[in-house]
Amino acid sequence: MSTKTHEQRMAAKKAVVDAKIAKATEERGVTILLRGNGKGKSSSAFGTLARNLGHGKQGAVVQFVKGRIETGEHKFFKANTNVPWHVMGHGFTWETQDKDRDIAAANQAWETTKQLLQDDNIDMLVLDEMAYVFKYNYLPIEPVIEALAQRPLHQTVIITGRVMPEALVEFADTVSTVKDDGHAFRKGVKAQAGIEY
Ligand code: ATP
Ligand code: MG
């Protein structure tokens, strides 16, 4: 058994944390991936965007999948901020059953995204559900990584989606996987405004 006191253990821990903090000196935008089957990816992205705006920074959003109903976050940011918000796509593939239309929508969303990745005024760019276009091979990943690499140094990009291409995971700085350990849907609770959308 350790003879160290609680105070000694805490002091040792603090020294390790302090050393790590002293090493992390870089200041720049980062690429954040939020993936996995659990609930919390898009809401984390928009929460971080709110945090960014709170510090007086400029954000922009591209949503790669258009739902049937306008989301609460879109309504909120539209009414209370000047965040440009692009909703692309025409709905889910299994509803539209129209691959050509989906590819055209993906390309259109990518054209908008490319402009924003070159825009020095944008501090934070949220690419919601972008992973979806890679899953269905609607867009190649290489030009996307190239554009991410060339973007302004201060710009942070947050990409959400259940499954991410490996090349993107390797490129990213921060990768969080949200695990599904339960969901109200499986208890018979329907998707509710203000909680799911
Ligand atoms: P949120 O927008 O709530 O943060 P998300 O972005 O992590 O969710 P998506 O994969 O984009 O999740 O799914 C969108 C919708 O599906 C949301 O309404 C979300 O609540 C719901 N959802 C997410 N995960 C699950 C799940 N494991 N089972 C059922 N519904 C889910
Ligand atoms: Mg989402």
Short mmCIF file of C-alpha atoms and ligand atoms in Angstrom, two decimals:
data_model
loop_
_atom_site.label_atom_id
_atom_site.label_comp_id
_atom_site.label_asym_id
_atom_site.label_seq_id
_atom_site.Cartn_x
_atom_site.Cartn_y
_atom_site.Cartn_z
CA MET A 1 0.00 0.00 0.00
CA SER A 2 1.23 3.49 -0.81
CA THR A 3 2.42 5.49 2.17
CA LYS A 4 1.91 8.76 0.29
CA THR A 5 -0.62 11.11 1.72
CA HIS A 6 -3.52 12.42 -0.35
CA GLU A 7 -1.76 15.80 -0.47
CA GLN A 8 1.44 14.27 -1.86
CA ARG A 9 -0.47 12.34 -4.52
CA MET A 10 -2.37 15.48 -5.57
CA ALA A 11 0.88 17.48 -5.74
CA ALA A 12 2.47 14.81 -7.98
CA LYS A 13 -0.60 14.78 -10.21
CA LYS A 14 -0.58 18.58 -10.45
CA ALA A 15 3.10 18.53 -11.49
CA VAL A 16 2.29 16.10 -14.34
CA VAL A 17 -0.67 18.19 -15.52
CA ASP A 18 1.33 21.44 -15.27
CA ALA A 19 4.13 19.92 -17.37
CA LYS A 20 1.60 18.90 -20.05
CA ILE A 21 0.03 22.38 -20.04
CA ALA A 22 3.48 23.99 -20.40
CA LYS A 23 4.12 21.80 -23.47
CA ALA A 24 0.87 22.73 -25.26
CA THR A 25 1.81 26.19 -26.50
CA GLU A 26 0.41 26.26 -30.02
CA GLU A 27 -2.56 28.48 -30.81
CA ARG A 28 -4.46 27.60 -33.98
CA GLY A 29 -7.73 26.34 -35.38
CA VAL A 30 -8.31 22.60 -35.04
CA THR A 31 -10.22 19.92 -36.91
CA ILE A 32 -12.75 18.20 -34.68
CA LEU A 33 -14.62 15.02 -35.63
CA LEU A 34 -17.73 13.96 -33.74
CA ARG A 35 -18.69 10.43 -34.71
CA GLY A 36 -20.43 7.30 -33.42
CA ASN A 37 -23.95 5.95 -33.01
CA GLY A 38 -24.88 7.74 -29.79
CA LYS A 39 -26.88 10.96 -29.47
CA GLY A 40 -24.86 14.14 -29.01
CA LYS A 41 -22.79 14.84 -32.14
CA SER A 42 -24.66 17.73 -33.77
CA SER A 43 -25.68 19.20 -30.43
CA SER A 44 -22.02 19.21 -29.36
CA ALA A 45 -21.04 20.95 -32.61
CA PHE A 46 -23.68 23.67 -32.18
CA GLY A 47 -22.85 24.03 -28.49
CA THR A 48 -19.22 24.67 -29.42
CA LEU A 49 -20.37 27.16 -32.07
CA ALA A 50 -22.35 29.03 -29.38
CA ARG A 51 -19.24 29.03 -27.19
CA ASN A 52 -17.24 30.52 -30.07
CA LEU A 53 -19.84 33.21 -30.78
CA GLY A 54 -19.83 34.10 -27.09
CA HIS A 55 -16.23 35.21 -27.55
CA GLY A 56 -17.26 37.49 -30.44
CA LYS A 57 -16.04 35.15 -33.17
CA GLN A 58 -17.64 34.45 -36.55
CA GLY A 59 -19.08 31.07 -37.42
CA ALA A 60 -20.74 29.40 -40.40
CA VAL A 61 -22.72 26.18 -40.86
CA VAL A 62 -23.25 23.79 -43.75
CA GLN A 63 -25.77 21.01 -43.14
CA PHE A 64 -25.26 18.18 -45.61
CA VAL A 65 -28.56 16.47 -44.86
CA LYS A 66 -31.85 18.26 -44.90
CA GLY A 67 -34.46 16.90 -42.51
CA ARG A 68 -38.19 17.22 -43.04
CA ILE A 69 -38.60 19.72 -40.23
CA GLU A 70 -36.55 22.86 -39.56
CA THR A 71 -34.38 22.25 -36.48
CA GLY A 72 -34.53 24.30 -33.29
CA GLU A 73 -30.85 25.15 -33.62
CA HIS A 74 -31.39 26.60 -37.09
CA LYS A 75 -34.33 28.69 -35.86
CA PHE A 76 -32.34 29.88 -32.86
CA PHE A 77 -29.13 30.83 -34.70
CA LYS A 78 -31.14 32.46 -37.53
CA ALA A 79 -33.11 34.62 -35.10
CA ASN A 80 -30.28 35.54 -32.72
CA THR A 81 -27.00 35.56 -34.64
CA ASN A 82 -25.54 36.44 -38.03
CA VAL A 83 -24.18 32.95 -38.69
CA PRO A 84 -24.52 32.04 -42.40
CA TRP A 85 -26.38 28.72 -42.41
CA HIS A 86 -26.58 26.59 -45.54
CA VAL A 87 -28.92 23.62 -45.59
CA MET A 88 -28.09 21.38 -48.52
CA GLY A 89 -29.50 18.15 -49.79
CA HIS A 90 -33.07 17.10 -50.32
CA GLY A 91 -33.67 14.64 -47.51
CA PHE A 92 -32.53 11.17 -46.72
CA THR A 93 -31.46 8.72 -49.42
CA TRP A 94 -33.86 6.03 -48.32
CA GLU A 95 -36.67 8.53 -48.80
CA THR A 96 -35.59 10.16 -52.05
CA GLN A 97 -34.21 7.01 -53.73
CA ASP A 98 -32.57 9.35 -56.20
CA LYS A 99 -28.81 8.95 -56.31
CA ASP A 100 -28.15 11.52 -59.05
CA ARG A 101 -30.03 14.20 -57.13
CA ASP A 102 -28.11 13.33 -53.94
CA ILE A 103 -24.76 13.56 -55.76
CA ALA A 104 -25.72 16.94 -57.23
CA ALA A 105 -26.72 18.16 -53.74
CA ALA A 106 -23.45 16.86 -52.25
CA ASN A 107 -21.44 18.69 -54.90
CA GLN A 108 -23.36 21.89 -54.33
CA ALA A 109 -22.75 21.61 -50.58
CA TRP A 110 -19.06 21.00 -51.24
CA GLU A 111 -18.80 24.12 -53.47
CA THR A 112 -20.25 26.22 -50.62
CA THR A 113 -17.96 24.52 -48.10
CA LYS A 114 -14.86 25.16 -50.25
CA GLN A 115 -15.60 28.90 -50.29
CA LEU A 116 -15.98 28.94 -46.50
CA LEU A 117 -12.72 27.00 -46.06
CA GLN A 118 -10.99 29.87 -47.89
CA ASP A 119 -12.76 32.60 -45.96
CA ASP A 120 -10.47 34.34 -43.51
CA ASN A 121 -13.46 35.87 -41.69
CA ILE A 122 -14.78 32.49 -40.56
CA ASP A 123 -13.35 31.34 -37.22
CA MET A 124 -15.50 28.24 -36.84
CA LEU A 125 -17.12 26.15 -39.56
CA VAL A 126 -19.60 23.40 -38.66
CA LEU A 127 -20.04 20.73 -41.36
CA ASP A 128 -23.00 18.84 -39.99
CA GLU A 129 -23.53 15.29 -41.30
CA MET A 130 -20.76 15.69 -43.86
CA ALA A 131 -19.63 12.12 -43.14
CA TYR A 132 -22.78 10.94 -44.90
CA VAL A 133 -21.48 12.02 -48.34
CA PHE A 134 -18.34 9.93 -47.87
CA LYS A 135 -20.29 6.92 -46.68
CA TYR A 136 -22.23 6.85 -49.95
CA ASN A 137 -19.18 7.86 -52.04
CA TYR A 138 -20.90 11.04 -53.20
CA LEU A 139 -17.64 12.99 -52.74
CA PRO A 140 -13.99 11.88 -52.82
CA ILE A 141 -12.13 12.47 -49.56
CA GLU A 142 -8.78 13.69 -51.00
CA PRO A 143 -9.89 17.19 -52.16
CA VAL A 144 -11.61 17.66 -48.80
CA ILE A 145 -8.45 16.91 -46.84
CA GLU A 146 -6.48 19.11 -49.22
CA ALA A 147 -8.88 22.04 -48.63
CA LEU A 148 -8.85 21.46 -44.86
CA ALA A 149 -5.04 21.55 -44.91
CA GLN A 150 -5.04 24.83 -46.89
CA ARG A 151 -7.62 26.66 -44.77
CA PRO A 152 -6.78 29.76 -42.68
CA LEU A 153 -4.67 28.78 -39.66
CA HIS A 154 -7.12 30.27 -37.14
CA GLN A 155 -10.15 28.45 -38.56
CA THR A 156 -11.65 25.55 -36.58
CA VAL A 157 -13.72 22.97 -38.48
CA ILE A 158 -16.16 20.60 -36.79
CA ILE A 159 -17.45 17.63 -38.80
CA THR A 160 -20.23 15.35 -37.57
CA GLY A 161 -21.52 11.99 -38.79
CA ARG A 162 -21.81 8.43 -37.59
CA VAL A 163 -18.95 6.92 -39.61
CA MET A 164 -15.84 8.89 -40.69
CA PRO A 165 -13.37 7.92 -43.43
CA GLU A 166 -10.07 6.72 -41.92
CA ALA A 167 -8.07 9.38 -43.83
CA LEU A 168 -10.12 12.10 -42.15
CA VAL A 169 -9.61 10.54 -38.71
CA GLU A 170 -5.85 10.53 -39.33
CA PHE A 171 -5.91 14.18 -40.41
CA ALA A 172 -8.09 15.46 -37.55
CA ASP A 173 -6.78 16.92 -34.29
CA THR A 174 -9.63 16.00 -31.98
CA VAL A 175 -11.80 12.92 -32.51
CA SER A 176 -14.67 12.06 -30.18
CA THR A 177 -16.79 8.96 -30.56
CA VAL A 178 -20.24 9.17 -29.01
CA LYS A 179 -21.33 5.70 -27.91
CA ASP A 180 -24.94 4.55 -27.88
CA ASP A 181 -25.54 3.12 -24.42
CA GLY A 182 -29.27 3.64 -24.64
CA HIS A 183 -31.79 5.89 -26.36
CA ALA A 184 -35.30 6.95 -25.41
CA PHE A 185 -36.46 5.93 -28.92
CA ARG A 186 -36.04 2.29 -27.91
CA LYS A 187 -38.28 2.95 -24.91
CA GLY A 188 -40.99 4.05 -27.28
CA VAL A 189 -40.41 7.81 -26.99
CA LYS A 190 -40.85 9.60 -30.31
CA ALA A 191 -38.47 12.25 -31.70
CA GLN A 192 -39.47 15.45 -29.92
CA ALA A 193 -38.96 19.11 -30.88
CA GLY A 194 -36.28 20.72 -28.76
CA ILE A 195 -34.66 17.39 -27.89
CA GLU A 196 -34.01 15.54 -31.15
CA TYR A 197 -34.37 18.42 -33.60
P1 ATP B 1 -28.08 15.31 -31.73
O1 ATP B 1 -28.48 16.19 -32.88
O2 ATP B 1 -29.22 15.10 -30.81
O3 ATP B 1 -26.81 15.72 -31.07
P2 ATP B 1 -26.63 13.34 -33.25
O4 ATP B 1 -26.16 14.41 -34.13
O5 ATP B 1 -25.62 12.66 -32.39
O6 ATP B 1 -27.83 13.84 -32.35
P3 ATP B 1 -27.56 11.91 -35.61
O7 ATP B 1 -26.84 10.67 -35.97
O8 ATP B 1 -27.30 13.13 -36.41
O9 ATP B 1 -27.34 12.17 -34.05
O10 ATP B 1 -29.10 11.58 -35.61
C1 ATP B 1 -30.05 12.58 -35.70
C2 ATP B 1 -31.28 12.29 -34.92
O11 ATP B 1 -31.37 10.94 -34.48
C3 ATP B 1 -31.38 13.10 -33.66
O12 ATP B 1 -32.73 13.45 -33.54
C4 ATP B 1 -30.96 12.17 -32.56
O13 ATP B 1 -31.55 12.46 -31.32
C5 ATP B 1 -31.43 10.85 -33.07
N1 ATP B 1 -30.53 9.79 -32.62
C6 ATP B 1 -29.21 9.88 -32.40
N2 ATP B 1 -28.70 8.72 -31.96
C7 ATP B 1 -29.75 7.87 -31.89
C8 ATP B 1 -29.91 6.49 -31.49
N3 ATP B 1 -28.85 5.80 -31.07
N4 ATP B 1 -31.14 5.94 -31.56
C9 ATP B 1 -32.22 6.65 -31.98
N5 ATP B 1 -32.13 7.96 -32.37
C10 ATP B 1 -30.92 8.56 -32.33
MG MG B 2 -26.42 14.91 -36.14
#
